Short mmCIF file of C-alpha atoms in Angstrom, two decimals:
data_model
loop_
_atom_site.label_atom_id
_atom_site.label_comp_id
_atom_site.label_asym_id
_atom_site.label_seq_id
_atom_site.Cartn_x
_atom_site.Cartn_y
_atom_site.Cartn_z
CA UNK A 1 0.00 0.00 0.00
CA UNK A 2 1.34 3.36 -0.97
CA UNK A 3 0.69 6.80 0.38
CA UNK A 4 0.28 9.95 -1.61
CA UNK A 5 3.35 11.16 -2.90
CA UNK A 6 5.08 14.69 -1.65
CA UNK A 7 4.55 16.73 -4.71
CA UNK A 8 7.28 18.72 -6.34
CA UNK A 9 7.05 21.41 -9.09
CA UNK A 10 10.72 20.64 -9.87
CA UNK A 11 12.05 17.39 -8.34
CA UNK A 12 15.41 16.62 -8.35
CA UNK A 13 17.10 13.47 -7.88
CA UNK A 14 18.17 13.02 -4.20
CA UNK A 15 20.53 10.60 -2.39
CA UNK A 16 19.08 10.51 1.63
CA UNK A 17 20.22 8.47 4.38
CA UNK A 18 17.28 8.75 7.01
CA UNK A 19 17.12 7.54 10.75
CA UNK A 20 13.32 7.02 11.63
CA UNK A 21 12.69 6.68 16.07
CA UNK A 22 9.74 4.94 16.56
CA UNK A 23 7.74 2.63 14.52
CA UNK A 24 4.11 3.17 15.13
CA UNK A 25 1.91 4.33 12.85
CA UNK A 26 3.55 8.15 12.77
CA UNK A 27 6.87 6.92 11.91
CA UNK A 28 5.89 4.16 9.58
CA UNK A 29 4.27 6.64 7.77
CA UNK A 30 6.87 9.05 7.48
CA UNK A 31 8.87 6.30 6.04
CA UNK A 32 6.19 5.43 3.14
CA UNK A 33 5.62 8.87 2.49
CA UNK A 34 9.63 9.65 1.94
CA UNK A 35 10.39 6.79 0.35
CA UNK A 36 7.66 7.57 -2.35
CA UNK A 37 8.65 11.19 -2.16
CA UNK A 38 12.14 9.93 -3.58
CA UNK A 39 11.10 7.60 -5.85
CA UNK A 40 8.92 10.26 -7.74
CA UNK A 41 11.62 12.13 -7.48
CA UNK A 42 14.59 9.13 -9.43
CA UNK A 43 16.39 9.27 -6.37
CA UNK A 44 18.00 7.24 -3.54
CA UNK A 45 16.75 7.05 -0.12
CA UNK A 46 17.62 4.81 2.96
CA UNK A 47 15.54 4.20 5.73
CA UNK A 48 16.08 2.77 9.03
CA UNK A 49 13.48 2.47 11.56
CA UNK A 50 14.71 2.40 14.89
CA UNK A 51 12.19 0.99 17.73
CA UNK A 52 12.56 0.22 20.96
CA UNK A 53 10.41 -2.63 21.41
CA UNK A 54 10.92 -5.76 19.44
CA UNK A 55 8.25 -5.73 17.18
CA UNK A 56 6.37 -3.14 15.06
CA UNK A 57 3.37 -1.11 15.00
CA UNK A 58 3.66 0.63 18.50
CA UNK A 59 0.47 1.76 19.87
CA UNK A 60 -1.57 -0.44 17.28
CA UNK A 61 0.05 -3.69 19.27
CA UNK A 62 0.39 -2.59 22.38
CA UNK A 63 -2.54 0.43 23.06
CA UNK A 64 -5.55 -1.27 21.43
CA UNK A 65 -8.14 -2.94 22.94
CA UNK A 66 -8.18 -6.54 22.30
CA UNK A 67 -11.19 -7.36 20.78
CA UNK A 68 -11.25 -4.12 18.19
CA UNK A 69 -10.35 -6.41 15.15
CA UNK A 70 -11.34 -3.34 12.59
CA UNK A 71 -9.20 -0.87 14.35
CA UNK A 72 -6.33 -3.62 14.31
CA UNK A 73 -6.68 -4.17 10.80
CA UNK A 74 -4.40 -1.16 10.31
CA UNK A 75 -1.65 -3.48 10.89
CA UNK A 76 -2.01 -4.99 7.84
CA UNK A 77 -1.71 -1.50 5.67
CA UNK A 78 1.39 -0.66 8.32
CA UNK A 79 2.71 -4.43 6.66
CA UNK A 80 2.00 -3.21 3.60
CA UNK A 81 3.95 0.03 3.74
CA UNK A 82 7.28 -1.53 5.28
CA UNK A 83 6.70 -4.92 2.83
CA UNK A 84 6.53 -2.31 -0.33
CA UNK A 85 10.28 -1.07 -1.12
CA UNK A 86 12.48 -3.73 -2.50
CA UNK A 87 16.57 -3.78 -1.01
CA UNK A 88 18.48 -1.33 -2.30
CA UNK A 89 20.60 -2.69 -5.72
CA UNK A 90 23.73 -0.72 -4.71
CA UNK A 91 25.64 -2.81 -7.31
CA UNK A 92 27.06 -5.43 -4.96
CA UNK A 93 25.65 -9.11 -6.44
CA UNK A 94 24.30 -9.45 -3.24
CA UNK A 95 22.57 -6.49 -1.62
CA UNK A 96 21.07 -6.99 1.89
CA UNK A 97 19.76 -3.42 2.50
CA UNK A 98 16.07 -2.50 1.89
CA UNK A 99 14.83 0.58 1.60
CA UNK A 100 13.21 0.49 4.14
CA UNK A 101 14.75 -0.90 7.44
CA UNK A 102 12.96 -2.10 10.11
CA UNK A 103 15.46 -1.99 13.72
CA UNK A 104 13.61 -3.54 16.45
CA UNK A 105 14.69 -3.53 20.16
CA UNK A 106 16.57 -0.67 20.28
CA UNK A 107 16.39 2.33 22.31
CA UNK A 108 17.73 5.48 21.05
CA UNK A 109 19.67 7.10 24.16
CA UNK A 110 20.71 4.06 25.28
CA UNK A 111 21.88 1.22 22.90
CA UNK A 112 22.36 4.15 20.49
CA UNK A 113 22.81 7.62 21.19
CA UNK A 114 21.12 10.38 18.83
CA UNK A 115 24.72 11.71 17.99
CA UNK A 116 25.34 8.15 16.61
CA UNK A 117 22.58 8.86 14.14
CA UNK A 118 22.75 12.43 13.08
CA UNK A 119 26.39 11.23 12.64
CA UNK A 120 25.24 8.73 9.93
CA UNK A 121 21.89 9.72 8.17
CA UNK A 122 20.94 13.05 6.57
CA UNK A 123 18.33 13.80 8.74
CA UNK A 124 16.21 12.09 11.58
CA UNK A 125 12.89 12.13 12.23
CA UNK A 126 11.60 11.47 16.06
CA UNK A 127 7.85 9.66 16.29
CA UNK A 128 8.41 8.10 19.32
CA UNK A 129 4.84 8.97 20.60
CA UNK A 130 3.19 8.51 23.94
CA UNK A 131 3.37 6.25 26.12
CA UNK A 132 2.92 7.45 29.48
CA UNK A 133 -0.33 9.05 31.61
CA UNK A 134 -0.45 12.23 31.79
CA UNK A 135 -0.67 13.55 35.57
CA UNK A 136 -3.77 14.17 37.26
CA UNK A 137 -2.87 16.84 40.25
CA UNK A 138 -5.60 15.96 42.99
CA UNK A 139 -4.82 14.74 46.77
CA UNK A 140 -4.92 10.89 47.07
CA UNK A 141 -3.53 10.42 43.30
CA UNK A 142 -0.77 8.40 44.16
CA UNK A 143 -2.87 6.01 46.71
CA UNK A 144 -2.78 1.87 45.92
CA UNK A 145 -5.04 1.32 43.63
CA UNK A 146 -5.30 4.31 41.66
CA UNK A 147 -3.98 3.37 38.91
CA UNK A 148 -2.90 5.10 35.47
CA UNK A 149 -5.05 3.93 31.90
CA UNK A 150 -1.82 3.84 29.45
CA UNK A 151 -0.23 1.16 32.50
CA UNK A 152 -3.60 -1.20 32.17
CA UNK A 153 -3.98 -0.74 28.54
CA UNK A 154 -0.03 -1.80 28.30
CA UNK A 155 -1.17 -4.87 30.57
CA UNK A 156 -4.21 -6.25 28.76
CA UNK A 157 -2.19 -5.72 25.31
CA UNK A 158 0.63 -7.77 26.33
CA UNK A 159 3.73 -5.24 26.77
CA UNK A 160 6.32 -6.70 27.42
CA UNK A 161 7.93 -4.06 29.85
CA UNK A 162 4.60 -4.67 32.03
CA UNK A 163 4.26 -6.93 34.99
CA UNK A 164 2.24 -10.31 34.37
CA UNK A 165 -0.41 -9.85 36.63
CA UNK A 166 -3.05 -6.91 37.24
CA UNK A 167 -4.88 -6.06 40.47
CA UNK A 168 -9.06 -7.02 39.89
CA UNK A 169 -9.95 -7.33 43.49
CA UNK A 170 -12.08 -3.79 43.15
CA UNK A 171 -15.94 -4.70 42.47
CA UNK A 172 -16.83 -1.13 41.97
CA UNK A 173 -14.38 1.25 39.52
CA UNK A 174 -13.99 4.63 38.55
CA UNK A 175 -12.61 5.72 35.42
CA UNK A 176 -11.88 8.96 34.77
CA UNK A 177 -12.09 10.96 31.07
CA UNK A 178 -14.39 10.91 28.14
CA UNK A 179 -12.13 9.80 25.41
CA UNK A 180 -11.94 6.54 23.48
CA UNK A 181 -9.23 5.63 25.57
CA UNK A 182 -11.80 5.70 28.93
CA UNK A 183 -14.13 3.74 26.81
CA UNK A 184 -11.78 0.97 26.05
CA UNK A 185 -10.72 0.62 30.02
CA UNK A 186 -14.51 0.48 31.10
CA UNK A 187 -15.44 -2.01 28.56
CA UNK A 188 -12.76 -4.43 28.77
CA UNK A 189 -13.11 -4.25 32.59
CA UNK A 190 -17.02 -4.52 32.96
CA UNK A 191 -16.89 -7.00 29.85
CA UNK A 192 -16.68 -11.17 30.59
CA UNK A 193 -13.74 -12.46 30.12
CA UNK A 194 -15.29 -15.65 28.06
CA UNK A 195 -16.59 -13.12 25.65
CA UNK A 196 -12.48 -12.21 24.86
CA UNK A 197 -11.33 -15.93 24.71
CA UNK A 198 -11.28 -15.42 20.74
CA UNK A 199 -9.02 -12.11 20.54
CA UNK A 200 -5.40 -11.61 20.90
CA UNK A 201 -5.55 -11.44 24.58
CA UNK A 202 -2.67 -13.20 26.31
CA UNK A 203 -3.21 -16.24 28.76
CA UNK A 204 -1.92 -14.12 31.62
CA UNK A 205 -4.48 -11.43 31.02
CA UNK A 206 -7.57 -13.54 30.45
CA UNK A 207 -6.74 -15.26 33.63
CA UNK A 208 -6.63 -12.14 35.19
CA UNK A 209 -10.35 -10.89 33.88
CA UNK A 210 -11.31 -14.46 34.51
CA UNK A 211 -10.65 -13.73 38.42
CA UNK A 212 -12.20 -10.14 38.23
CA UNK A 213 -14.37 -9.31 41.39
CA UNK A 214 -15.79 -6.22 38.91
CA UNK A 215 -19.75 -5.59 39.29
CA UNK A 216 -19.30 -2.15 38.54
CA UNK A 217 -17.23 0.45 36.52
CA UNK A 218 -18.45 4.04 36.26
CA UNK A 219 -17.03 6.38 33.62
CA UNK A 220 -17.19 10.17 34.63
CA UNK A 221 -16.44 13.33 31.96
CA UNK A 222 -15.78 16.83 33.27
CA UNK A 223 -18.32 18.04 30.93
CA UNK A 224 -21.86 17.12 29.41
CA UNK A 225 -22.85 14.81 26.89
CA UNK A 226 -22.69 17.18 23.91
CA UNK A 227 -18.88 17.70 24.66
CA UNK A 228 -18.18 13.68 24.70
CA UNK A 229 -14.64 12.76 22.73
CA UNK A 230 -15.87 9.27 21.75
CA UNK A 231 -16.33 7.98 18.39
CA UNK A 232 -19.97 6.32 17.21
CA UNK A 233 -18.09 3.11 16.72
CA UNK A 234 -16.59 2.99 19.95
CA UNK A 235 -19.75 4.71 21.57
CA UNK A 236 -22.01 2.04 20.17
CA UNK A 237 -20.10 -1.43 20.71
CA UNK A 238 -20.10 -0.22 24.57
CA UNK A 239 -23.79 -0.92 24.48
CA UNK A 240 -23.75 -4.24 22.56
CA UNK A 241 -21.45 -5.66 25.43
CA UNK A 242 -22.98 -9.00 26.73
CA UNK A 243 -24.53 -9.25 30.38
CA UNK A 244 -23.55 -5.54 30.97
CA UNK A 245 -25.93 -2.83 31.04
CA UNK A 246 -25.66 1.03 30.90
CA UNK A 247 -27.06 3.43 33.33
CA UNK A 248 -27.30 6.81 32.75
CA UNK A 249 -28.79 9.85 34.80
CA UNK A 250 -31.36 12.15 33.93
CA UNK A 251 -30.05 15.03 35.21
CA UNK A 252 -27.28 14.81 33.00
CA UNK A 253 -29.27 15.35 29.75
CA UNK A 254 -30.70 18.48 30.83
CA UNK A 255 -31.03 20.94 27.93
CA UNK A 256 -29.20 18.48 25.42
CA UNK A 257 -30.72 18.26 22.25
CA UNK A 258 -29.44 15.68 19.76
CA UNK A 259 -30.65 17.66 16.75
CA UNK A 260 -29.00 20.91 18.22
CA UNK A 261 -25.85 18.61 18.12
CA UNK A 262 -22.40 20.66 15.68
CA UNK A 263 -22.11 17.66 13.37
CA UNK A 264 -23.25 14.27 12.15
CA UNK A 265 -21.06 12.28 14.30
CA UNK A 266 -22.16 13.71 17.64
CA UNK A 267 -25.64 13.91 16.67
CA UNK A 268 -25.71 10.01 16.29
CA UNK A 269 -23.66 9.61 19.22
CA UNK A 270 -26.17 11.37 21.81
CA UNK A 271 -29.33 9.77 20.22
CA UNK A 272 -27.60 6.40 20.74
CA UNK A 273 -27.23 7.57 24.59
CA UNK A 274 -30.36 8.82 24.23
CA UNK A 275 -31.88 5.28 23.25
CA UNK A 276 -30.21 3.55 26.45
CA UNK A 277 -31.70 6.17 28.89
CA UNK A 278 -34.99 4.68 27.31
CA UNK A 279 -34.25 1.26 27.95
CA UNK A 280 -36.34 -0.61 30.92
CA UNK A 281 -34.13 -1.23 34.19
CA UNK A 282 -32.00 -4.37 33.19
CA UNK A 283 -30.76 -7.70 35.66
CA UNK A 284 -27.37 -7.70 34.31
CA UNK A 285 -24.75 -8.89 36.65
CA UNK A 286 -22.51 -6.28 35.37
CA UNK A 287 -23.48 -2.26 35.05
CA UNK A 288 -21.69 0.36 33.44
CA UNK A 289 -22.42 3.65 34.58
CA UNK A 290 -22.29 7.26 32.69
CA UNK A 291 -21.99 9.95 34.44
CA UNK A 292 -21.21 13.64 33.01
CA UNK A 293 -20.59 17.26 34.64
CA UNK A 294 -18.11 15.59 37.27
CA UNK A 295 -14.81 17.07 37.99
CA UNK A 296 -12.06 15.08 40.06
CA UNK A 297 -11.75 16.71 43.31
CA UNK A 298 -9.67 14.03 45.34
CA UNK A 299 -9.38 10.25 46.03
CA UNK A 300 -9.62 9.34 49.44
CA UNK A 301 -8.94 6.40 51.39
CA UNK A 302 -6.99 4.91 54.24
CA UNK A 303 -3.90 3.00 52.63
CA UNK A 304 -5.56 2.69 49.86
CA UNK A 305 -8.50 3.79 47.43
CA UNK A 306 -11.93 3.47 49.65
CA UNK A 307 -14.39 6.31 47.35
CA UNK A 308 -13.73 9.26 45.14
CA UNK A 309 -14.96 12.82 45.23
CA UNK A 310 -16.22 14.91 42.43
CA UNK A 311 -17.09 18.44 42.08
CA UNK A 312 -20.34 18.95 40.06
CA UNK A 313 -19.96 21.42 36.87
CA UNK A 314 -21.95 23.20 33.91
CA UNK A 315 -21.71 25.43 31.29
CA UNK A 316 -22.30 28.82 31.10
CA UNK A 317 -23.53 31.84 28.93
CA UNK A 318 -20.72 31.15 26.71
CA UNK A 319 -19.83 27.67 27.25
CA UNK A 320 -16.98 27.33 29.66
CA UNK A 321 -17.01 25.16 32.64
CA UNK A 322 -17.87 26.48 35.43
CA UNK A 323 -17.94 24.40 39.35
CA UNK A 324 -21.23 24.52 41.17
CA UNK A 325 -20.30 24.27 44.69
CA UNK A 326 -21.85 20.81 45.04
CA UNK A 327 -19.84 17.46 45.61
CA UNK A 328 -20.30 13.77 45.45
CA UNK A 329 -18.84 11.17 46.60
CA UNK A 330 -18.88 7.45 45.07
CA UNK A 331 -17.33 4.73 46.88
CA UNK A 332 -15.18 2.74 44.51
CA UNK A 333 -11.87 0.38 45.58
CA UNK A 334 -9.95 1.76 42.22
CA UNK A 335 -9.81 4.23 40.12
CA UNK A 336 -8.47 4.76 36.79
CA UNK A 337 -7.17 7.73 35.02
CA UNK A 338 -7.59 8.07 31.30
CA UNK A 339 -7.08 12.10 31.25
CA UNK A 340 -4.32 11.56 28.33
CA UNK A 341 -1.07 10.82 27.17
CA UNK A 342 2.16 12.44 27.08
CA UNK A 343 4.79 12.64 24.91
CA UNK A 344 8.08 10.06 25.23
CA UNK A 345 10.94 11.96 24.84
CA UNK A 346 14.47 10.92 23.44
CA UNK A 347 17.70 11.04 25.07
CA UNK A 348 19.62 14.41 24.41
CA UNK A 349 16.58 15.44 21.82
CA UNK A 350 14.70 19.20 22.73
CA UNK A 351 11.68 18.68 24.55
CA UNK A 352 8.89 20.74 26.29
CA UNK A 353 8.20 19.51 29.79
CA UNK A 354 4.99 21.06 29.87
CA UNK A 355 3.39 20.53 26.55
CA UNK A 356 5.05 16.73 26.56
CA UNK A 357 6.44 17.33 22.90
CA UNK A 358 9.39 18.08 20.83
CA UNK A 359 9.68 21.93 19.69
CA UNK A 360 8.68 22.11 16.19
CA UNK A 361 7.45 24.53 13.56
CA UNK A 362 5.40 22.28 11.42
CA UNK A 363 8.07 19.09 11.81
CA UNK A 364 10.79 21.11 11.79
CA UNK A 365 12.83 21.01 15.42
CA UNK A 366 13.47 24.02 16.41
CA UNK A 367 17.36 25.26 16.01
CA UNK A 368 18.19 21.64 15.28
CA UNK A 369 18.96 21.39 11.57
CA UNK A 370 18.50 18.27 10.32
CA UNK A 371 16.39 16.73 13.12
CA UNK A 372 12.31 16.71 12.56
CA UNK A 373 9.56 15.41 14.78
CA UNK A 374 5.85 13.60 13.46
CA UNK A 375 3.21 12.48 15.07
CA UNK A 376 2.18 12.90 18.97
CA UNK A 377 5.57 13.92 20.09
CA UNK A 378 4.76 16.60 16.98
CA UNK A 379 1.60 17.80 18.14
CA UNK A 380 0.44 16.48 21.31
CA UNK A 381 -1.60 13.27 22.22
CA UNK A 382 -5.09 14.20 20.45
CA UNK A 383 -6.33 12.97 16.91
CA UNK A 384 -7.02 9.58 15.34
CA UNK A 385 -5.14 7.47 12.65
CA UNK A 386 -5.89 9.84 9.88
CA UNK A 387 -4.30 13.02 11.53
CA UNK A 388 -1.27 10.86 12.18
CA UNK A 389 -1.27 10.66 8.32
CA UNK A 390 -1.78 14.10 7.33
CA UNK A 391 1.08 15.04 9.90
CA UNK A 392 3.61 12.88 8.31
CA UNK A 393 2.84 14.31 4.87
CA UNK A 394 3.93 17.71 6.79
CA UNK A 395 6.96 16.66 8.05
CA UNK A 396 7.86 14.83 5.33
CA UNK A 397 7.09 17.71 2.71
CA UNK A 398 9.82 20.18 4.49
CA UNK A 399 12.32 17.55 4.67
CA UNK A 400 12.25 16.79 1.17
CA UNK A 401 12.29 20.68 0.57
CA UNK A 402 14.88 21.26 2.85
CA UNK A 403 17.35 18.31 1.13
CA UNK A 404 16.47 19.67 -2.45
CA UNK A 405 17.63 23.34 -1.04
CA UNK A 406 20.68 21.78 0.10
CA UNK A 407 20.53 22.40 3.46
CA UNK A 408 20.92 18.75 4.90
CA UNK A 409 24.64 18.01 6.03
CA UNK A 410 26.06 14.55 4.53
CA UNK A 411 26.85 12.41 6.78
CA UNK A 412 30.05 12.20 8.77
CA UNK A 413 30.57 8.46 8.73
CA UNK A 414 29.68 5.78 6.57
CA UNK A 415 29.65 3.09 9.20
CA UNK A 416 26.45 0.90 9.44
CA UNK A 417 24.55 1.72 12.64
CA UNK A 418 24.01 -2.18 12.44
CA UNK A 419 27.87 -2.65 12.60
CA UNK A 420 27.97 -0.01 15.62
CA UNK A 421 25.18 -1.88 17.85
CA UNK A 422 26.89 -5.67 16.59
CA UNK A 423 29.77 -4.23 18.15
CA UNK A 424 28.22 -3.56 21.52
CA UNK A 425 26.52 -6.84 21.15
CA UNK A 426 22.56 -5.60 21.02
CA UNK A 427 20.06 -7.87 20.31
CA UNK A 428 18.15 -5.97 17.51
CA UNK A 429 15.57 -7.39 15.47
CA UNK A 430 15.17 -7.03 11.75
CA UNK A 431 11.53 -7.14 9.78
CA UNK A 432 13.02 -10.50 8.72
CA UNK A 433 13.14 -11.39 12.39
CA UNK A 434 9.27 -9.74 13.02
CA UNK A 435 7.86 -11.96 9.77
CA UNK A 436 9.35 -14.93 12.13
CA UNK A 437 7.71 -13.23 15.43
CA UNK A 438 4.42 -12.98 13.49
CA UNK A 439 4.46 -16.68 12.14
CA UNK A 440 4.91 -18.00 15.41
CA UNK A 441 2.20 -15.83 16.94
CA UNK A 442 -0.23 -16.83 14.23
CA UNK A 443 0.54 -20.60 14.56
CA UNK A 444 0.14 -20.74 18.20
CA UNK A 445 -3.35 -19.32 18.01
CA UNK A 446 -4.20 -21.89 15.59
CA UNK A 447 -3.39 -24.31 18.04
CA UNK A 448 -4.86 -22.63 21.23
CA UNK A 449 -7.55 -24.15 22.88
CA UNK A 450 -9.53 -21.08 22.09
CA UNK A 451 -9.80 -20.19 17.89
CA UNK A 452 -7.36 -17.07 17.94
CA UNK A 453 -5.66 -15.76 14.98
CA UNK A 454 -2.82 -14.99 17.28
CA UNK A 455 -1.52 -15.40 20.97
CA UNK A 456 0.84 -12.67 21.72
CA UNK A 457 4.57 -13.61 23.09
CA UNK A 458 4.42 -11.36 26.01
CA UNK A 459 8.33 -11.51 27.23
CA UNK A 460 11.06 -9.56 25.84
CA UNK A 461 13.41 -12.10 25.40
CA UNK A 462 10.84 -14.49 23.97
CA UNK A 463 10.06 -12.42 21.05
CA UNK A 464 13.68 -11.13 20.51
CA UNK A 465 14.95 -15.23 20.65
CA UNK A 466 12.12 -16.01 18.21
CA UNK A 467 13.12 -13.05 16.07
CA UNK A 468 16.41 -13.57 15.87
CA UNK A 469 16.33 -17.20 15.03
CA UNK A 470 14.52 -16.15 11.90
CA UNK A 471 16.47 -13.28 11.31
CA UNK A 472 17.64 -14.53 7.84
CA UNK A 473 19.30 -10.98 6.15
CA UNK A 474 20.46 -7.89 7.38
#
């Protein structure tokens, strides 16, 4: 699969070396979209994709909910892209470079520094992402049991930098945001774990749901229902969960209109909320619970989390959120905080501590010729697949202009990075070595005792020995 080429009024061949960090979506599309950039272009370009987990794909592995097939069928375009560009024919009768190099288990900053890389490539381009929380300042925050969203979503996705097991002792949950993220935490908590036996879920983690004490989970947003970050698809599939049903409160529709509703999506999105407040009480033995115009005030407990307390809000006049004085408290034995991401930052790379990102005018790091930045560590965690897209094309657009105005400094060495980490003796893996990985995923789910078309490899070493044995070329 190919992405729209950069267009040029006046291309000119080019000859690139370029050093890719982090190989999710954002940087796997930078890659497509350069390499095609060159190509229209009759010139050269080298690509190596530095990541610093084993295998590919970064938050579409290990930040997706299991059993969201469709959204994980953007692997398979990812594949695509990095399975496109043949090895490079450099004239030797046998060349083992692709175009496109895939460099798995390695962490820039520590198996390799960034110095190492702006020594050898032309330019390097930073997507590393976000991984982490971001903080929620209220008293009781750091209290057992509260517990950060991007840490559980690592767990039930199989990280391998994650511990094995996951406290479920809690029967009633909080979980605090409005985002997709919130919505993937509630459902795969309140959901049974039978009903996930056919996913990718690792053994470790469906034993863990299989042991959940969870009655309860209730979702709260700072602001109404019209103001909801959720997508209809996600929204929706929340509702057609098995043996759970959603309650929702009155009070919280007040004035909300679906037909007054800024566009198509949202519109849809309240009327299906509107269509469970109409449902008859059910008899699940699981409930969901909606609540909007709650802000975090503080989690409270003695040792550990015993109930949370919420400020009620509302708009005014002009729409901004406003506290009314009146507070709740919900007794809940976790909580979990889905309030965003922010950004991973690289070793020795600029980086703003408050907005979690990499200075950048439009990809371009600030004062740091040669270095650019794509995707969240770009822009900030917000936006969906397609913005991740559009960003690259960005980035990608004034790198190309900037090498064609000659303002990218060769390369002082000509050493392979390869040969540098060999020396050090890293295990990396190769896309050779993830093609292996991927095989033996795929053929133990075929012979699970539950139909799977994978079971993860959850251990580092695990998937870098399997990778490496099938490592065939460099």
């Amino acid at each position: 699969m190919s992405s729209t080429p950069v267009s040029s009024s006046s291309p000119r061949p080019l000859a690139l070396r370029v050093a890719i960090v982090g190989a999710g979506p954002a940087g796997i599309y930078a890659g497509n979209l350069l390499a095609n950039a060159v190509a229209e272009r009759s010139g050269r370009v080298e690509i190596d994709l530095f990541e610093s987990l084993p295998a590919p794909y970064g938050l579409i592995r290990y930040g997706v909910a299991p059993d969201h097939p469709r959204i994980k069928g953007i692997v398979n375009s990812l594949h695509e892209m990095l399975d496109a560009f043949p090895v490079v024919d450099d004239g030797d009768p046998a060349p083992t470079r692709r175009t496109i190099r895939f460099i798995g288990n390695v962490e820039v900053g520590r198996d390799v520094s960034l110095d190492d890389l702006r020594e050898r490539y032309h330019a390097v381009i930073l997507a590393t992402g976000a991984i982490r929380d971001a903080a929620l300042d209220i008293p009781g925050v750091e209290l057992p049991g509260s517990h950060g969203a991007a840490d559980f979503v690592a767990w039930f996705d199989g990280h391998p930098d994650v511990a094995r097991t996951w406290p479920l002792d809690a029967s009633s949950v909080a979980v605090i945001g409005n985002g997709n993220v919130a919505l993937d935490v509630a459902r795969v908590l309140a959901k049974h774990a039978v009903d996930l036996r056919t996913t990718e879920v690792p053994d470790n983690v469906l034993a863990g749901l299989e042991s959940s004490a969870v009655t309860d989970v209730h979702v709260f947003g700072r602001r109404g229902p019209a103001d909801i970050k959720f997508t209809p698809i996600e929204l929706r599939e929340l509702g057609e969960v098995r043996d759970v049903d959603i309650v929702l409160h009155d009070e919280d529709f007040d004035g909300v209109d679906p037909a007054a509703a800024t566009n198509n999506q949202l519109k849809v999105m309240l009327r299906t909320l509107n269509g469970w407040r109409d449902r008859p009480a059910g008899t699940a033995s699981r409930r969901l619970h909606l609540h909007f115009w709650h802000a975090p005030v503080a989690i409270e407990g003695d040792g550990r989390v015993e109930s949370i307390r919420f400020e009620r809000t509302r708009a005014d006049a002009d729409g901004a959120l406003v506290r009314t004085g009146e507070f709740r408290d919900y007794a809940v034995q976790a909580v979990y905080r889905a309030v965003g991401y922010y950004g991973t930052r690289v070793v020795d790379a600029p980086f703003d501590e408050a907005r979690g990102v990499v200075p950048n005018d439009g990809g371009r790091v600030a004062d740091e010729p040669g270095l650019y930045a794509t995707g969240w560590i770009k822009r900030g965690p917000v936006g969906l697949i397609g913005h991740t897209k559009s960003d690259a094309l960005e980035t990608i657009t004034h790198l190309v202009a900037d090498a064609e105005a000659g303002l990218l400094a060769d390369p002082a060495s000509d050493e392979d990075v390869l040969d540098v980490l060999d020396a050090d003796g890293a295990e990396y893996t190769t896309w050779d070595g993830w093609l292996a990985l991927d095989a033996h995923e795929r053929r133990l789910g075929e012979t699970h005792r539950h139909t799977r078309e994978r079971v993860k490899v959850v251990p580092r070493d695990e998937q870098v020995a399997v990778s490496r044995d099938g490592a065939l070329v460099r």
